[in-house]
mmCIF file of C-alpha atoms in Angstrom:
data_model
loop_
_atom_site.group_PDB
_atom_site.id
_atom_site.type_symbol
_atom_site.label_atom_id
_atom_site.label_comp_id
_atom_site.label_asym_id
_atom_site.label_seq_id
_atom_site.Cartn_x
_atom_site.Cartn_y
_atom_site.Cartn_z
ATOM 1 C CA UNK A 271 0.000 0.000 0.000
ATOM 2 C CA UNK A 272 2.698 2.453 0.884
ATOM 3 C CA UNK A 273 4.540 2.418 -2.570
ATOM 4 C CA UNK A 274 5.717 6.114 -1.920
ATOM 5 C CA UNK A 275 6.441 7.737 0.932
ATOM 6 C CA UNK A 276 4.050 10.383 2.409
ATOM 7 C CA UNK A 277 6.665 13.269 2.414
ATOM 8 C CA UNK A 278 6.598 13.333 -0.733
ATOM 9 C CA UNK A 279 2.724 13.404 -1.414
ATOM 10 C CA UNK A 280 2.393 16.132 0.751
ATOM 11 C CA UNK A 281 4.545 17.868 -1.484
ATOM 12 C CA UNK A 282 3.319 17.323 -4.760
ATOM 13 C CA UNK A 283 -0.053 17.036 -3.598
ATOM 14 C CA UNK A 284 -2.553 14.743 -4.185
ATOM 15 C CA UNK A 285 -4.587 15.290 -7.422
ATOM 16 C CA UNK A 286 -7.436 14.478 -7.685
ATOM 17 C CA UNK A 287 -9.086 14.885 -11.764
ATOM 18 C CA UNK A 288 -12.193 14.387 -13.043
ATOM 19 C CA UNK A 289 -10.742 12.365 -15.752
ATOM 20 C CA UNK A 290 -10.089 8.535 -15.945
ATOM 21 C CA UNK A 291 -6.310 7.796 -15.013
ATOM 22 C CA UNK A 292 -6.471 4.987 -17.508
ATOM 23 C CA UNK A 293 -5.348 6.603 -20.961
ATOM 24 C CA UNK A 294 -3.834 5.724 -24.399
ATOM 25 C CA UNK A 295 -0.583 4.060 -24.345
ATOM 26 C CA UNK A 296 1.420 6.320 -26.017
ATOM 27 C CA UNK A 297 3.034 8.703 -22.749
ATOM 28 C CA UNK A 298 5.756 10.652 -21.512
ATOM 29 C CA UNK A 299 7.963 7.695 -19.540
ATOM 30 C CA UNK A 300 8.407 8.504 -15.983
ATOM 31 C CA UNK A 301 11.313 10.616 -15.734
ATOM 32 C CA UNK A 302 13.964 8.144 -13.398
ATOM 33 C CA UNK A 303 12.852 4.940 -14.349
ATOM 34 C CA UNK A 304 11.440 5.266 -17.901
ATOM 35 C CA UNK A 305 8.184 3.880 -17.037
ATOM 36 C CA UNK A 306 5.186 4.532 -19.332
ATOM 37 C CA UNK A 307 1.794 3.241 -18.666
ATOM 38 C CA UNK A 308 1.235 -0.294 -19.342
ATOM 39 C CA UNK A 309 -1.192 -1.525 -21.802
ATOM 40 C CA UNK A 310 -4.372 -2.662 -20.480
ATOM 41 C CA UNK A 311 -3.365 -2.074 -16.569
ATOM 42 C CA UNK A 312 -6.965 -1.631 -16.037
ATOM 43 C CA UNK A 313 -7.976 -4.989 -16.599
ATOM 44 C CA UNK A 314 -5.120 -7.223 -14.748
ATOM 45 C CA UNK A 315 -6.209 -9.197 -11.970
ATOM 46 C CA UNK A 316 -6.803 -8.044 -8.464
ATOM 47 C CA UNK A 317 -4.333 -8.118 -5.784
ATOM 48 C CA UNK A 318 -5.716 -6.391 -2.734
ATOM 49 C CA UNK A 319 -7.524 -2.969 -1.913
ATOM 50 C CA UNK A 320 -7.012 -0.691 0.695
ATOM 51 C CA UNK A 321 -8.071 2.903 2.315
ATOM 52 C CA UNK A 322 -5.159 5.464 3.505
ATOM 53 C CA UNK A 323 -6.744 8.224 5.389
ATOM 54 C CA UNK A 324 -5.115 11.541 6.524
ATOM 55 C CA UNK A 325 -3.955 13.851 3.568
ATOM 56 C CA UNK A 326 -3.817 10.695 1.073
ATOM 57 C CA UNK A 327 -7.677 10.162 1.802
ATOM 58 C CA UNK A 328 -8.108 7.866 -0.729
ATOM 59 C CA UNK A 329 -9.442 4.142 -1.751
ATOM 60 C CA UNK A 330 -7.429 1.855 -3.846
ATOM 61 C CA UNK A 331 -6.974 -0.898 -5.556
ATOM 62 C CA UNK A 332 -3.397 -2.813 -6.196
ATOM 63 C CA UNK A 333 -3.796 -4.972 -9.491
ATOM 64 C CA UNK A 334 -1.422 -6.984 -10.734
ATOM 65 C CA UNK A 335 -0.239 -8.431 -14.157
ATOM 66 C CA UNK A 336 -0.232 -12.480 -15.188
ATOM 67 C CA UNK A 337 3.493 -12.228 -13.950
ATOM 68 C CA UNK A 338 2.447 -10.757 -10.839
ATOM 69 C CA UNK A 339 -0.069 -12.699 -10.001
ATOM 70 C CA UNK A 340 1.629 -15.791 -10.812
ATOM 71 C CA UNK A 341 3.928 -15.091 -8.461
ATOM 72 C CA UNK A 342 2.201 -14.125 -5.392
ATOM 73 C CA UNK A 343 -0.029 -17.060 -5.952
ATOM 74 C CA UNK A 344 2.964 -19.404 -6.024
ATOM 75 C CA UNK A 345 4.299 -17.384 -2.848
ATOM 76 C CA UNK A 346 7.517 -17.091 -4.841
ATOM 77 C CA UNK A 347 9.590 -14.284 -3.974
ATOM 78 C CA UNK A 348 11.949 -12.086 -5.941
ATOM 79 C CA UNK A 349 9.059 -11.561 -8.450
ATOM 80 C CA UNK A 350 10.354 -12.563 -11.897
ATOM 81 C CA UNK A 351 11.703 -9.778 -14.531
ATOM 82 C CA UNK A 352 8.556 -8.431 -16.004
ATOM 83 C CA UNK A 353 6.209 -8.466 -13.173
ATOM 84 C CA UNK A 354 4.257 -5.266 -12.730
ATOM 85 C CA UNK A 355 2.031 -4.150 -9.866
ATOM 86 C CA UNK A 356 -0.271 -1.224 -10.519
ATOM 87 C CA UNK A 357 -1.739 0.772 -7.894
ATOM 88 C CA UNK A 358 -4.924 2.363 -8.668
ATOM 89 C CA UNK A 359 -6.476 5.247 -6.072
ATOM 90 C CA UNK A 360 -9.518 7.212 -6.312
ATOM 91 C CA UNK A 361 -10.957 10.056 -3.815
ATOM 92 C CA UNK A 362 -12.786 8.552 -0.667
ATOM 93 C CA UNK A 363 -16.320 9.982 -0.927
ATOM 94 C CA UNK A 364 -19.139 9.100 1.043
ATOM 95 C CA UNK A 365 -22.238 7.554 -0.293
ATOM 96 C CA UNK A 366 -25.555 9.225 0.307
ATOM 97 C CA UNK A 367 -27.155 6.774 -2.157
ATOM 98 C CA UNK A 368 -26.132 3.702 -0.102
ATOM 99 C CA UNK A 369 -26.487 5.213 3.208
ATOM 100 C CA UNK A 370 -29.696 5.633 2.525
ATOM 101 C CA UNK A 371 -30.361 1.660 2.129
ATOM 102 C CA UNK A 372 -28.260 1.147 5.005
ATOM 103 C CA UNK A 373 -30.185 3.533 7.197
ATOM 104 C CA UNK A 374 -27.096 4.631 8.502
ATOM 105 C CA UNK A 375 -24.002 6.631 7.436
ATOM 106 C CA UNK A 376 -21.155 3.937 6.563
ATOM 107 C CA UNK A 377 -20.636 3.346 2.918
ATOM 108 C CA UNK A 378 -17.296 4.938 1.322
ATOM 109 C CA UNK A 379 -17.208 4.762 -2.047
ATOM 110 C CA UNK A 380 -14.988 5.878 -5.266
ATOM 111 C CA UNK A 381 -14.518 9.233 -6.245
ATOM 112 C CA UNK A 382 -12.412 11.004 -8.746
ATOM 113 C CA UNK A 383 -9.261 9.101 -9.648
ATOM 114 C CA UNK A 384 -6.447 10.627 -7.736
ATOM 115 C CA UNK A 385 -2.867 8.782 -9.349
ATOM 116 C CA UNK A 386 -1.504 5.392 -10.466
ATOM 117 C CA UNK A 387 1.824 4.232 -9.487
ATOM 118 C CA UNK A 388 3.518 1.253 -10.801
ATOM 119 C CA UNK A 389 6.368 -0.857 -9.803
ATOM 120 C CA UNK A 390 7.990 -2.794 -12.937
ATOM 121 C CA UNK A 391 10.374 -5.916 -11.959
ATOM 122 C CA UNK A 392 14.044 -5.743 -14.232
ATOM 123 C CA UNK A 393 16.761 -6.980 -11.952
ATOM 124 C CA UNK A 394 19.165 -5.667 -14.194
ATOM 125 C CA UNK A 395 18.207 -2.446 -15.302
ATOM 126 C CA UNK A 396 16.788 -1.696 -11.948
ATOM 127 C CA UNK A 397 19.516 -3.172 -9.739
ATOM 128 C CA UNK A 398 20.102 -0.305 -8.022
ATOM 129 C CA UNK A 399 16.788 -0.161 -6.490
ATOM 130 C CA UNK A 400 15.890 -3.855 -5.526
ATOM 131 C CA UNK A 401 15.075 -4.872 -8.915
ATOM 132 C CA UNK A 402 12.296 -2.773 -9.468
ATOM 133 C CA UNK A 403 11.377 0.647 -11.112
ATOM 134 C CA UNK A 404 8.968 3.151 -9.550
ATOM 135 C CA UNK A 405 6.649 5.113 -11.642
ATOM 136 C CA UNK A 406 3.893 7.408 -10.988
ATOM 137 C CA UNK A 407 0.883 9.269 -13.345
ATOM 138 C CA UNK A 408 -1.546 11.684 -12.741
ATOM 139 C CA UNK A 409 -4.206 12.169 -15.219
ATOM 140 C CA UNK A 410 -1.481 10.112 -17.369
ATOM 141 C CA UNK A 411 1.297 12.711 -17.083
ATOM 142 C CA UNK A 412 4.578 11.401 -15.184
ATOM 143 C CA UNK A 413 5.077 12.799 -11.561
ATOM 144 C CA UNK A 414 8.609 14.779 -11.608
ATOM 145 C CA UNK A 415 11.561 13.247 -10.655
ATOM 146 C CA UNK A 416 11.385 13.778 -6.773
ATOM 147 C CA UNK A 417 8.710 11.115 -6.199
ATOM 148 C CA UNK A 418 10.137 8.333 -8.296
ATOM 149 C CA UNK A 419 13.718 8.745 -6.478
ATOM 150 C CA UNK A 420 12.095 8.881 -3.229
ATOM 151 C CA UNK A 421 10.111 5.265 -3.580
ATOM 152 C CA UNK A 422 12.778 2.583 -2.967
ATOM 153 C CA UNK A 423 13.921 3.930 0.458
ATOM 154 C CA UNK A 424 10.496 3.810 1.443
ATOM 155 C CA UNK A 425 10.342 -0.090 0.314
ATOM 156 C CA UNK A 426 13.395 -1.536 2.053
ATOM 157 C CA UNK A 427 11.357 -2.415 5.479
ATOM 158 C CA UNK A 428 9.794 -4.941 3.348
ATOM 159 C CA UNK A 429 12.952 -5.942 1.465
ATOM 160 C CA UNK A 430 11.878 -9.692 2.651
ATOM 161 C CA UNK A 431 8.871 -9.489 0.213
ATOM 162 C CA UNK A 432 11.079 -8.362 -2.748
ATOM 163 C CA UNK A 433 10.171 -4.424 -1.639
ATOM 164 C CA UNK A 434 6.124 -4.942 -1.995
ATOM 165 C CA UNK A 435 4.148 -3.747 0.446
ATOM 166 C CA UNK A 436 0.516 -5.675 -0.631
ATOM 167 C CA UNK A 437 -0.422 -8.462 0.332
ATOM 168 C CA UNK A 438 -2.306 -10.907 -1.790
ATOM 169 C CA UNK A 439 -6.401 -11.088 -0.263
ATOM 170 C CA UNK A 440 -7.539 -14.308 -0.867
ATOM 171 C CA UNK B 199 -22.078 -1.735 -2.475
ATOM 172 C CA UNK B 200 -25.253 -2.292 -0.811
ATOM 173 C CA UNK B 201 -25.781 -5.373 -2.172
ATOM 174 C CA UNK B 202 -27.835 -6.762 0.998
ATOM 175 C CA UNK B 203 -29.924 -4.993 3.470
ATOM 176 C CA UNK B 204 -27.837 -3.999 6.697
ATOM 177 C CA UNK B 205 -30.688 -5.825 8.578
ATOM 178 C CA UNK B 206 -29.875 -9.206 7.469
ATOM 179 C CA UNK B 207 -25.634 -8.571 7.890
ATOM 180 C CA UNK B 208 -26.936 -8.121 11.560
ATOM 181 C CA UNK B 209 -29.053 -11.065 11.492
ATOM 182 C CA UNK B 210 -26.667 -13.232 10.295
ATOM 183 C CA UNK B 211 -23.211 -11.571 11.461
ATOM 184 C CA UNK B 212 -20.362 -10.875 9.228
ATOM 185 C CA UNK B 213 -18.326 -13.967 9.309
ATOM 186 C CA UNK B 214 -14.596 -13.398 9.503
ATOM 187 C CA UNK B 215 -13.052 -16.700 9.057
ATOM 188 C CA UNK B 216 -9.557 -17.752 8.340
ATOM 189 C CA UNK B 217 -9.582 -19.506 5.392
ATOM 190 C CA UNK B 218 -9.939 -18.376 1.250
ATOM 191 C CA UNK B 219 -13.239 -17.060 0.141
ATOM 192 C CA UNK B 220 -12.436 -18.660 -3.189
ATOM 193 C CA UNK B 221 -13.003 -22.289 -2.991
ATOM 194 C CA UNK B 222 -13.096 -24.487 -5.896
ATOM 195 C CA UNK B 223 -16.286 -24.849 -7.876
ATOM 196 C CA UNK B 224 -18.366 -27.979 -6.827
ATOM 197 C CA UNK B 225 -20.284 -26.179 -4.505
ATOM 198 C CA UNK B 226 -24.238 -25.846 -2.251
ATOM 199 C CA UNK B 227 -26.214 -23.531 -4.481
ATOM 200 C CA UNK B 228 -27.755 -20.974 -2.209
ATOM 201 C CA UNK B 229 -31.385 -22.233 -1.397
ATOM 202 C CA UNK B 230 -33.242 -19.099 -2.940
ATOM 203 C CA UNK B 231 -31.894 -18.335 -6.325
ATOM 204 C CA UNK B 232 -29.740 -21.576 -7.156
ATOM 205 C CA UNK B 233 -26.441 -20.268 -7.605
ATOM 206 C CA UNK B 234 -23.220 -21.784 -7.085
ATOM 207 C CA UNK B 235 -20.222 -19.995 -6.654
ATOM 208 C CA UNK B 236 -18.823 -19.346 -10.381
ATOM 209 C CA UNK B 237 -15.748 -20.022 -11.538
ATOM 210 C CA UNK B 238 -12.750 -18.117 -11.650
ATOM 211 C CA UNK B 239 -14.330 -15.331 -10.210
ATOM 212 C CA UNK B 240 -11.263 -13.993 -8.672
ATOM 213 C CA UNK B 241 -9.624 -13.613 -11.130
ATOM 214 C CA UNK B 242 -12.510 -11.061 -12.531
ATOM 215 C CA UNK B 243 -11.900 -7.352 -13.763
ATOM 216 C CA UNK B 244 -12.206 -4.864 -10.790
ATOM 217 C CA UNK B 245 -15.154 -2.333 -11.079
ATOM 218 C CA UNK B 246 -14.485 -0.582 -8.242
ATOM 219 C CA UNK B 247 -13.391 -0.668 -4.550
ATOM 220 C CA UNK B 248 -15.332 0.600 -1.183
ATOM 221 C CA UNK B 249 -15.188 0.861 1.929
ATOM 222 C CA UNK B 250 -18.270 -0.434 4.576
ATOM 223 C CA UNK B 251 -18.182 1.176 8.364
ATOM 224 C CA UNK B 252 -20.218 0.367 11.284
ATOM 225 C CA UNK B 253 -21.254 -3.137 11.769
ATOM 226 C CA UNK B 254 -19.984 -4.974 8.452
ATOM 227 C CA UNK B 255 -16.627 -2.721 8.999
ATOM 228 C CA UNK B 256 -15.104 -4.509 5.509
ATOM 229 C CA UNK B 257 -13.099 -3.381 2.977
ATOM 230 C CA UNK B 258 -14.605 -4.095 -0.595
ATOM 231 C CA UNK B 259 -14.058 -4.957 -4.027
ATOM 232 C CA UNK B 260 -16.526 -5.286 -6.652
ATOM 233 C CA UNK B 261 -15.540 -7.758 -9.946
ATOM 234 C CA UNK B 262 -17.504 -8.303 -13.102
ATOM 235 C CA UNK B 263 -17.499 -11.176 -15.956
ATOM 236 C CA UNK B 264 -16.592 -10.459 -19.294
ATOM 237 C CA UNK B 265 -20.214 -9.458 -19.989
ATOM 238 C CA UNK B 266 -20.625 -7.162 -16.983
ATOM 239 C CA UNK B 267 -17.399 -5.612 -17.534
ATOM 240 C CA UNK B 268 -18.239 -4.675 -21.263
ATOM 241 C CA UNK B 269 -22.123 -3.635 -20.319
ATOM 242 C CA UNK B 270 -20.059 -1.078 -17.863
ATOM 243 C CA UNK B 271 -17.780 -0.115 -20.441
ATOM 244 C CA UNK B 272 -20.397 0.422 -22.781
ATOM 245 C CA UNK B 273 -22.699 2.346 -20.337
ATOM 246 C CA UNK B 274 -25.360 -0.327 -21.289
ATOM 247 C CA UNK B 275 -28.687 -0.904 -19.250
ATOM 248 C CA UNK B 276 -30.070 -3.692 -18.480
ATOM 249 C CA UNK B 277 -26.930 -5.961 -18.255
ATOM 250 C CA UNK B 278 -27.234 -8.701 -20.468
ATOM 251 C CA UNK B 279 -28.435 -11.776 -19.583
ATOM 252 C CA UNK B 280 -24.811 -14.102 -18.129
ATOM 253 C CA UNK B 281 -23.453 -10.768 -16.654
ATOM 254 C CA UNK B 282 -22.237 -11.217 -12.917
ATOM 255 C CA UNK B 283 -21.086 -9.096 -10.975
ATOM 256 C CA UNK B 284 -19.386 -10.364 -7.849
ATOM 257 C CA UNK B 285 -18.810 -8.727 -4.752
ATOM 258 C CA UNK B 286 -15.788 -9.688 -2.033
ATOM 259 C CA UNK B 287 -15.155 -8.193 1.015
ATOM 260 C CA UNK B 288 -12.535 -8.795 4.013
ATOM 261 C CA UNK B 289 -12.249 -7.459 7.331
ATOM 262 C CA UNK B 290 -11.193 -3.368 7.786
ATOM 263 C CA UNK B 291 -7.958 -3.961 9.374
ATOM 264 C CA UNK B 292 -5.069 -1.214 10.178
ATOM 265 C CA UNK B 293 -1.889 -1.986 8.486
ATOM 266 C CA UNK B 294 0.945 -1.343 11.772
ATOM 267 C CA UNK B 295 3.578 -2.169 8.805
ATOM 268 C CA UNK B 296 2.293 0.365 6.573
ATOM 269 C CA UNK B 297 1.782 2.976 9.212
ATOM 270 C CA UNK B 298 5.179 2.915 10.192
ATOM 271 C CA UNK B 299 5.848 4.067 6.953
ATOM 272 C CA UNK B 300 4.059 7.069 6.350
ATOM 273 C CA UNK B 301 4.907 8.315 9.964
ATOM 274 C CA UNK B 302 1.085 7.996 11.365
ATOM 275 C CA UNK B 303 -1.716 5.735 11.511
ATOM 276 C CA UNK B 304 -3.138 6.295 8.428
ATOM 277 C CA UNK B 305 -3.082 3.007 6.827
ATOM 278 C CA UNK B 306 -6.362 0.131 6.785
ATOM 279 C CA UNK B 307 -5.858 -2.902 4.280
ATOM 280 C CA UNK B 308 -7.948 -5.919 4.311
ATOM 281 C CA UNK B 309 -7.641 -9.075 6.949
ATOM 282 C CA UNK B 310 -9.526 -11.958 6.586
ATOM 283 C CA UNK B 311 -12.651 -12.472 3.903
ATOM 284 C CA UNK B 312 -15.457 -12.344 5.121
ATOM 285 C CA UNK B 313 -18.195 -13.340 2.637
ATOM 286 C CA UNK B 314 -18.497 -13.088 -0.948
ATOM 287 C CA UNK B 315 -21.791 -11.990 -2.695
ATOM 288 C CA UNK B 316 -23.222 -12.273 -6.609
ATOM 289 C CA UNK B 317 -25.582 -10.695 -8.624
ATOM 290 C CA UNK B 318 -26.293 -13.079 -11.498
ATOM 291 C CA UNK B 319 -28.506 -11.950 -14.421
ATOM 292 C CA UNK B 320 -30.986 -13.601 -16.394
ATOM 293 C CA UNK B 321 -33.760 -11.716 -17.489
ATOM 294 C CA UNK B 322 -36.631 -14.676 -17.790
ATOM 295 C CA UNK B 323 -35.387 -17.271 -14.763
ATOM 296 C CA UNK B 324 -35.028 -14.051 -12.369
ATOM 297 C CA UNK B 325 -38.209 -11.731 -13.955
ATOM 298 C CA UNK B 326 -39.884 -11.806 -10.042
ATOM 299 C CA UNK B 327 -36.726 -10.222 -8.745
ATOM 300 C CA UNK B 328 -35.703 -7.191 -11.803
ATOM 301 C CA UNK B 329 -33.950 -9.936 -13.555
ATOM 302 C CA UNK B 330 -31.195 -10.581 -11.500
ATOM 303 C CA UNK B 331 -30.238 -13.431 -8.717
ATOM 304 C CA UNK B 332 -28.572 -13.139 -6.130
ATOM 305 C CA UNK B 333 -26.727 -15.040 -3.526
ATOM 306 C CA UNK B 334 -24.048 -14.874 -0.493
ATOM 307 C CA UNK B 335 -21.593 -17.178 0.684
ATOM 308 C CA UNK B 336 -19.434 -17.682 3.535
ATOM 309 C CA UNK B 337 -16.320 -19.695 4.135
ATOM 310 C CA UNK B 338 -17.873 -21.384 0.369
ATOM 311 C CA UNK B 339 -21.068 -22.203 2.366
ATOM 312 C CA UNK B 340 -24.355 -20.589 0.976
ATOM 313 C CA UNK B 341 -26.201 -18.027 3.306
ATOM 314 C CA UNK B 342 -29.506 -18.585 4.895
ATOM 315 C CA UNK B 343 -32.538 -18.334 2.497
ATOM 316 C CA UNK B 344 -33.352 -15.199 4.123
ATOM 317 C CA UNK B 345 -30.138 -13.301 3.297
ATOM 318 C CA UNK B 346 -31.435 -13.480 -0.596
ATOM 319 C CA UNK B 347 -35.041 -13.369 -0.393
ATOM 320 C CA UNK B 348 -33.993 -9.951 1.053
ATOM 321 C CA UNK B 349 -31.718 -8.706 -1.478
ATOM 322 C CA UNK B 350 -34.377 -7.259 -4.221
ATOM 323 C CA UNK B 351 -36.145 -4.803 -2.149
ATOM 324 C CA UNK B 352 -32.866 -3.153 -1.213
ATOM 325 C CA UNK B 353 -31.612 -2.894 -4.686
ATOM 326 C CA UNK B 354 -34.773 -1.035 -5.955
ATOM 327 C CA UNK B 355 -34.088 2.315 -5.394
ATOM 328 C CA UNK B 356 -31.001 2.207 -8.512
ATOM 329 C CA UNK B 357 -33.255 0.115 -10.381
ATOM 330 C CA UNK B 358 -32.698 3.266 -13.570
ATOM 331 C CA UNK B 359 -29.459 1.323 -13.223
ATOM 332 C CA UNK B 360 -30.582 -2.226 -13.577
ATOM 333 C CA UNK B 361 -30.389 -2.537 -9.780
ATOM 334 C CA UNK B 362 -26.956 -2.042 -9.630
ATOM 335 C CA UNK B 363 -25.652 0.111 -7.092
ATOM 336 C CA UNK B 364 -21.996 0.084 -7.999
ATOM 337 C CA UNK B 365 -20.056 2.294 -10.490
ATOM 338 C CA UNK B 366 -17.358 1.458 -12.276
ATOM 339 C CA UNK B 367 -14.253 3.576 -11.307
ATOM 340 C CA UNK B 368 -11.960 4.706 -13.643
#
């Protein structure tokens, strides 16, 4: 859940567009790790959701692709080159329309997308930083350089899990 | 989100058990609507994500079949007749790990499952209830006959949106 430390969304914010976060393929790469979107993020398999409160406020959703999955299923661990996660995160809005049926108020639903981040396995090219590149987008343009270098420190607590903080929910 | 009336989740409880939600495929139908738990349903495109308070106190993700997922996409009511659209949920549970982290307790990711619900359409088997089934299981067990004979009346008020409370988040 905590792919990027929460300095550094204080600092750039967190914005929060009307428009979808998924877009066309063809982006600006992320400016450290030359990350662009992935193809069809939107539709990879589910890994876990989550809520972060305070400034973050936000509900999201960690996805993963067939590498990904594959590997969490198999509880294997490093992840193999090629293995993305995707975080997803929308604004955390209450719902008037389901409180209602509930007769209480209780229901949190999503609002406006907020960002994506994704973390793209290449022991090689991203040895440096446990194997993995860190990429963020808002509204599909690439976060400046200051949140991408600021990931991996963040990450090492979990260096036993290959640097991912998500847990697979069965 | 509000699949099921709060009522009933205080009838019956929210089960928080230790084991999978997703349990292979040779299962009880529920006694109301006949369903069986379909397969593969994990593995499901996410339509969105929320978050429950007060009693049920879950976090939740919603996941539709091929044919939900396009009816979505294509802004089509009703859904056609084969679209499901399955609804997991786990316990609300505050990540210490992740808190640590971002510096303050911030952080809630899901803990155990704690049931699993459907919404199965078909337009001529389901006419008495808007065209849809629907059914809840726990721990792969099917609920009590009164969980779904109570669904219907609580889904009425999106019924301009075949009954579906959910949106799909971009």
């Amino acid at each position: 859940m905590a792919f990027f430390v929460v300095a550094v969304m204080v600092v750039i914010g967190v914005a929060v567009c009307g428009k979808p976060a998924s877009k066309p393929v063809d982006q600006k790469p992320d400016p450290v790790f030359g990350i662009t979107i992935p193809a069809g993020y939107r539709d990879w398999k589910l890994i876990s959701v989550a809520h972060e409160a305070g400034n973050l406020n936000d509900l999201r959703a960690v996805l993963g692709n067939d590498l990904a999955i594959r590997a969490y299923r198999d509880r294997k661990a490093p992840f193999p080159d090629g293995a993305i996660i995707a975080r997803l995160a929308w604004a955390y809005v209450p719902s008037e329309e389901n409180n209602k049926v509930f007769g209480r108020a209780q229901s949190f639903v999503t609002g406006s997308p907020t960002n994506i981040q994704f973390m793209v396995k290449d022991a090689k090219r991203y040895a440096a930083t446990g194997g993995w590149g860190f990429a963020q987008f808002e509204d599909g343009e690439p976060a400046a350089a200051a949140v991408g270098r600021s990931c991996y420190a963040c990450h090492q607590p979990v260096e036993d899990r290959d640097f991912v903080f998500t847990k697979y929910a069965p």
